[in-house]
XYZ file of C-alpha atoms in Angstrom:
371
model
C -9.118 -9.364 -19.012
C -10.115 -12.276 -17.570
C -9.790 -14.148 -20.192
C -6.664 -12.413 -21.357
C -5.641 -14.798 -17.535
C -7.640 -17.580 -18.417
C -5.776 -18.012 -21.576
C -1.946 -17.551 -20.222
C -2.754 -20.079 -17.442
C -3.049 -22.481 -20.823
C 0.581 -21.820 -21.294
C 1.159 -23.697 -17.967
C 4.348 -26.122 -18.696
C 5.041 -24.923 -21.490
C 6.763 -20.842 -21.627
C 9.697 -21.405 -19.180
C 11.973 -19.239 -18.961
C 9.648 -17.360 -20.144
C 6.447 -15.883 -18.145
C 2.466 -16.904 -18.699
C 1.154 -14.548 -20.430
C -2.436 -13.627 -22.709
C -3.344 -11.501 -24.733
C -6.686 -11.078 -26.708
C -7.706 -7.888 -29.102
C -11.228 -6.304 -28.772
C -12.814 -3.593 -31.371
C -16.118 -2.606 -31.017
C -16.262 -4.925 -28.498
C -16.088 -7.840 -29.986
C -12.812 -9.771 -29.616
C -11.426 -10.476 -33.086
C -7.999 -11.757 -31.796
C -6.585 -13.793 -28.966
C -3.578 -15.885 -28.274
C -1.150 -17.027 -25.674
C 2.856 -17.719 -25.033
C 4.377 -21.232 -25.748
C 7.689 -21.623 -25.732
C 8.556 -23.466 -28.810
C 6.137 -21.627 -30.591
C 8.554 -18.776 -30.627
C 5.641 -15.797 -30.207
C 4.542 -13.887 -27.805
C 1.386 -13.521 -27.006
C 0.539 -9.810 -28.666
C 1.906 -11.391 -31.853
C -0.149 -14.210 -31.664
C -3.787 -12.159 -31.049
C -2.272 -9.715 -33.197
C -1.545 -11.866 -35.959
C -5.691 -13.523 -35.419
C -6.685 -9.857 -35.133
C -5.093 -8.831 -38.869
C -6.359 -6.094 -39.903
C -9.208 -5.759 -37.992
C -6.402 -4.913 -34.723
C -6.453 -1.667 -36.259
C -7.888 1.397 -34.080
C -8.861 -1.662 -31.274
C -7.182 -2.270 -27.635
C -5.271 -4.998 -26.927
C -5.572 -6.238 -22.949
C -2.516 -7.951 -22.127
C -1.547 -10.092 -18.922
C 1.787 -8.632 -18.404
C 3.513 -5.297 -19.663
C 4.748 -5.605 -23.575
C 8.931 -6.202 -24.185
C 10.390 -3.501 -25.407
C 13.673 -5.577 -25.899
C 14.935 -7.966 -29.164
C 15.359 -11.455 -27.551
C 14.624 -14.661 -29.666
C 12.254 -12.100 -31.029
C 12.065 -8.745 -32.324
C 9.999 -5.969 -29.526
C 6.150 -6.899 -29.059
C 6.033 -2.952 -29.200
C 7.355 -2.619 -32.452
C 3.882 -5.491 -33.314
C 1.373 -3.290 -31.440
C 2.747 -0.123 -33.078
C 2.483 -1.172 -36.516
C -0.709 -3.599 -35.885
C -1.988 0.281 -35.062
C -3.921 -0.879 -31.634
C -5.708 2.549 -30.161
C -4.803 1.754 -26.525
C -3.470 -1.466 -24.415
C -4.052 -2.401 -21.106
C -1.872 -4.212 -19.230
C -2.149 -6.569 -16.094
C 1.394 -5.123 -14.388
C 4.813 -4.104 -15.358
C 7.532 -6.173 -16.150
C 9.934 -6.907 -13.066
C 12.464 -7.892 -15.443
C 15.006 -5.466 -15.739
C 14.831 -5.379 -19.884
C 11.554 -4.011 -19.547
C 11.078 -2.606 -15.737
C 8.277 -0.082 -17.532
C 10.695 0.393 -20.875
C 7.488 -0.888 -23.138
C 3.956 1.021 -21.383
C 7.179 4.110 -21.973
C 7.715 3.293 -25.309
C 3.862 2.957 -26.153
C 3.166 6.334 -24.223
C 5.586 7.994 -26.377
C 4.050 7.014 -29.884
C 0.507 7.820 -28.626
C -1.111 4.752 -27.248
C -2.840 5.296 -23.834
C -1.832 3.027 -21.924
C -3.722 1.523 -18.815
C -2.164 -0.372 -16.290
C -4.131 -2.665 -13.505
C -5.253 -0.858 -10.371
C -4.748 -4.920 -8.612
C -1.595 -6.305 -10.279
C -1.855 -9.320 -7.301
C -3.747 -12.035 -10.063
C -1.128 -11.336 -12.430
C 1.924 -12.157 -10.040
C 0.226 -15.026 -9.019
C 0.591 -16.737 -12.230
C 3.932 -15.843 -12.546
C 5.506 -15.838 -9.347
C 8.708 -18.185 -10.424
C 9.721 -15.679 -13.432
C 9.499 -12.743 -10.969
C 11.254 -14.788 -7.972
C 13.823 -15.669 -10.945
C 14.138 -12.150 -12.676
C 13.768 -10.343 -8.874
C 15.772 -12.784 -6.883
C 17.860 -14.740 -8.237
C 16.632 -18.093 -7.608
C 13.771 -19.847 -8.573
C 10.052 -19.928 -6.431
C 10.401 -22.910 -4.087
C 7.573 -24.830 -3.418
C 7.413 -27.581 -0.494
C 5.486 -30.640 -0.760
C 4.738 -33.324 1.436
C 2.123 -36.322 2.885
C 1.813 -36.639 6.264
C -0.367 -38.559 8.734
C -2.189 -36.657 10.864
C 0.047 -36.429 13.967
C 3.038 -34.534 11.174
C 4.549 -37.654 10.140
C 5.649 -38.930 6.791
C 7.473 -42.633 7.398
C 7.926 -44.826 9.272
C 12.187 -45.342 10.655
C 12.496 -47.348 7.523
C 11.963 -43.930 5.751
C 9.675 -45.632 3.281
C 6.963 -43.675 2.452
C 4.293 -44.829 -0.056
C 2.253 -44.602 0.124
C 0.784 -42.221 3.284
C -1.209 -39.655 0.683
C -4.678 -41.794 -1.041
C -5.011 -41.644 -4.881
C -6.343 -38.144 -5.254
C -3.154 -36.639 -3.611
C -1.309 -38.281 -5.770
C -3.216 -37.348 -8.842
C -2.778 -33.644 -7.602
C 0.641 -34.134 -6.891
C 1.686 -34.612 -10.299
C -0.125 -31.613 -11.129
C 2.257 -29.855 -8.980
C 5.344 -31.602 -10.806
C 3.265 -30.592 -14.261
C 3.746 -26.401 -13.051
C 7.524 -26.406 -12.044
C 10.355 -26.343 -14.557
C 11.926 -28.864 -11.541
C 11.371 -31.694 -8.857
C 14.299 -31.549 -5.920
C 14.136 -34.585 -3.262
C 17.420 -36.053 -0.800
C 19.363 -38.559 -1.109
C 18.089 -39.900 2.132
C 14.377 -40.493 -0.386
C 16.254 -41.461 -3.245
C 17.750 -44.469 -1.024
C 14.361 -45.454 0.422
C 12.261 -45.682 -2.712
C 14.677 -45.355 -5.887
C 11.823 -42.799 -7.452
C 11.713 -41.709 -10.898
C 10.610 -37.805 -10.304
C 8.869 -37.916 -13.488
C 5.343 -36.144 -14.516
C 2.794 -37.771 -14.929
C 0.398 -35.594 -16.015
C -2.401 -35.562 -18.886
C -1.647 -32.521 -20.307
C 2.234 -32.987 -21.969
C 4.765 -30.195 -21.144
C 6.814 -28.642 -23.486
C 10.636 -30.266 -21.933
C 10.164 -32.725 -18.704
C 10.878 -30.782 -15.288
C 14.682 -31.286 -14.106
C 15.735 -33.633 -11.412
C 17.081 -32.337 -8.985
C 18.542 -34.475 -5.947
C 20.437 -32.913 -3.294
C 23.659 -35.762 -2.673
C 26.357 -34.055 -0.281
C 28.661 -37.364 -0.925
C 27.357 -38.731 -4.236
C 25.935 -42.103 -3.267
C 23.545 -42.306 -5.432
C 23.859 -45.414 -7.366
C 25.157 -45.420 -10.916
C 21.613 -48.494 -11.430
C 19.044 -45.944 -9.457
C 16.153 -45.636 -11.850
C 16.748 -41.534 -12.072
C 20.416 -42.507 -13.307
C 19.375 -44.841 -15.761
C 16.497 -42.445 -16.841
C 19.598 -39.452 -17.089
C 18.921 -39.193 -20.733
C 14.711 -39.591 -21.245
C 15.065 -36.326 -18.809
C 18.240 -34.848 -16.946
C 19.072 -35.445 -13.571
C 21.406 -33.056 -12.068
C 23.102 -33.545 -8.291
C 24.471 -31.112 -6.302
C 27.360 -32.626 -4.787
C 29.788 -31.328 -1.689
C 33.360 -30.415 -2.760
C 34.178 -33.863 -0.855
C 32.212 -35.888 -3.048
C 34.887 -38.805 -4.354
C 35.496 -38.267 -8.247
C 34.972 -41.912 -8.644
C 31.073 -41.488 -7.785
C 31.278 -37.900 -9.997
C 32.845 -39.770 -13.316
C 30.080 -43.036 -12.927
C 27.571 -40.536 -12.813
C 28.543 -38.778 -15.116
C 29.353 -41.581 -17.071
C 25.074 -42.352 -17.400
C 24.502 -38.790 -18.512
C 24.002 -37.255 -14.557
C 25.542 -34.102 -14.149
C 27.181 -33.518 -11.120
C 27.105 -29.815 -9.338
C 29.755 -29.055 -6.687
C 28.345 -26.553 -4.564
C 29.855 -24.948 -1.128
C 29.649 -26.302 2.911
C 26.635 -23.933 4.665
C 27.069 -22.589 7.690
C 24.652 -25.555 9.864
C 27.110 -28.423 7.877
C 24.957 -28.958 4.645
C 25.148 -27.300 1.387
C 24.942 -24.033 0.547
C 20.578 -24.316 -0.557
C 21.008 -20.710 -1.615
C 23.668 -21.324 -3.961
C 22.403 -24.144 -5.247
C 18.993 -21.864 -6.288
C 21.220 -19.613 -7.926
C 22.823 -21.858 -10.015
C 19.560 -23.060 -11.156
C 18.070 -19.289 -11.845
C 20.927 -18.834 -14.175
C 19.947 -22.189 -15.725
C 16.508 -20.319 -16.668
C 15.147 -22.192 -14.007
C 12.287 -20.338 -12.634
C 10.553 -22.758 -9.621
C 11.643 -25.816 -7.636
C 8.718 -28.212 -6.150
C 11.148 -29.773 -3.307
C 9.743 -33.290 -2.650
C 12.419 -34.287 -0.275
C 12.337 -35.622 3.536
C 11.690 -34.410 6.921
C 15.668 -32.940 7.152
C 15.505 -31.669 2.775
C 12.136 -29.742 4.057
C 14.215 -28.795 7.143
C 16.821 -27.361 5.116
C 15.127 -24.977 3.049
C 13.550 -23.816 6.366
C 16.102 -23.360 8.245
C 17.796 -21.109 5.184
C 14.195 -19.245 4.739
C 14.379 -20.697 0.998
C 10.693 -21.559 1.309
C 8.107 -19.259 -0.305
C 5.232 -21.948 -0.898
C 3.576 -25.189 0.764
C 1.606 -27.812 -0.011
C 0.609 -30.353 2.491
C -1.560 -33.414 2.758
C -3.179 -35.183 5.538
C -3.767 -38.663 5.574
C -5.553 -39.210 8.193
C -4.003 -42.320 10.072
C -1.564 -41.655 13.114
C 2.032 -43.218 12.827
C 3.635 -42.126 16.629
C 6.911 -41.061 17.931
C 8.627 -43.504 16.395
C 8.366 -42.663 12.556
C 9.735 -39.401 10.902
C 8.377 -35.883 11.464
C 7.128 -33.293 8.691
C 9.821 -31.253 9.327
C 13.188 -32.225 10.711
C 15.717 -30.188 12.772
C 15.007 -26.848 13.445
C 16.925 -25.839 15.649
C 15.847 -24.561 18.992
C 13.150 -22.390 17.926
C 10.542 -20.352 20.546
C 7.382 -19.371 19.324
C 7.793 -15.774 18.527
C 10.684 -17.258 16.213
C 9.273 -19.849 14.316
C 8.012 -19.927 10.811
C 4.463 -19.351 10.045
C 2.159 -21.187 7.575
C 0.172 -18.697 5.818
C -2.820 -20.768 4.957
C -4.586 -19.677 1.808
C -7.243 -22.534 0.916
C -7.735 -26.253 2.775
C -9.907 -28.580 0.342
C -10.821 -32.292 0.665
C -9.503 -34.514 -1.775
C -10.838 -37.663 -0.049
C -9.369 -39.818 2.228
C -6.639 -37.056 2.711
C -7.252 -32.668 3.201
C -4.724 -30.534 1.393
C -3.567 -27.092 3.124
C -2.058 -24.727 0.754
C 0.033 -21.192 1.024
C 2.958 -19.806 1.841
C 5.752 -19.271 4.317
C 6.415 -16.688 6.353
C 10.149 -15.572 8.768
C 10.018 -13.808 11.967
C 11.619 -10.082 11.654
C 15.064 -10.215 10.937
C 14.569 -12.446 8.291
C 14.546 -13.000 4.551
C 10.638 -12.909 3.991
C 9.865 -15.592 1.313
C 6.849 -13.331 0.028
C 7.814 -11.984 -2.785
C 8.333 -7.863 -2.840
C 5.551 -6.102 -4.187
C 6.292 -2.721 -6.570
């Protein structure tokens, strides 16, 4: 099963909107076939592994990181291929939370007389597909907040220009984060200050470039910006308020930018939850938020932040600078968001903190529900 997990990870950035899945066929203690899913290659991991095994799959065991599907989509059900191959036992990492499957694949195989064993600890398999699970169970993508800050928690001088607080190794790691997310989101303040491209410059190619998203309530994004100018090369979606100027919409649309109006939330900002629902409906499973203080605060305030990657650089900016998170309201210590730090590692000269958000009782927990 460890081999199946390693194979599944080879699909990073190449399976959306499907989950990452790896599969291994074992007969008499020897691997006779293996595979992983890539969306453009159509076939699911089970079918790739079974095709590789050929006749040797009969009476063999199949190890797969996710429950085999039992419904028709772009491909026939994987359960049909497993039955036709004559597999004896199936070991799967976790039940597929997709309502189209949700235990149906396991039931189908068991009815046909195949032993199906589900892993006792689903966490390694859940962590592989947090985005997919979030989209099919919560109706929104998994949201990761990324920021680079000084040791005193400041992200930019008052001018708003943040290039470069982090070092070269941190910036390379940030492109890995972009590589493994379906979309990259920032606020219009960051765009006006830095004119970023928000592209993924990683050594491994993605099947499709990440969506580039901008929160821009009044449509201040210039049609001449680097984002708008490259919309034909990698898609750019801009979320605006209902009162955004029609002329600005038309100018951006003429450059190939998709403009999406959303409602205004109770705090006066755009309804980020509505934007995330729209992204989920479009098949987007994960979003990397790279905005400034106001954008990060908006996701935290709405309890829509799941994961964080914060780079801390060995410098100090002082109070006349912008904080990592903007206005979160008047919080007491027992009501503030908590950071469950899972890993701290050096990226000299910086330090990277990674983990998950948790919110006080009464709020919507960021953690995925367990089955």
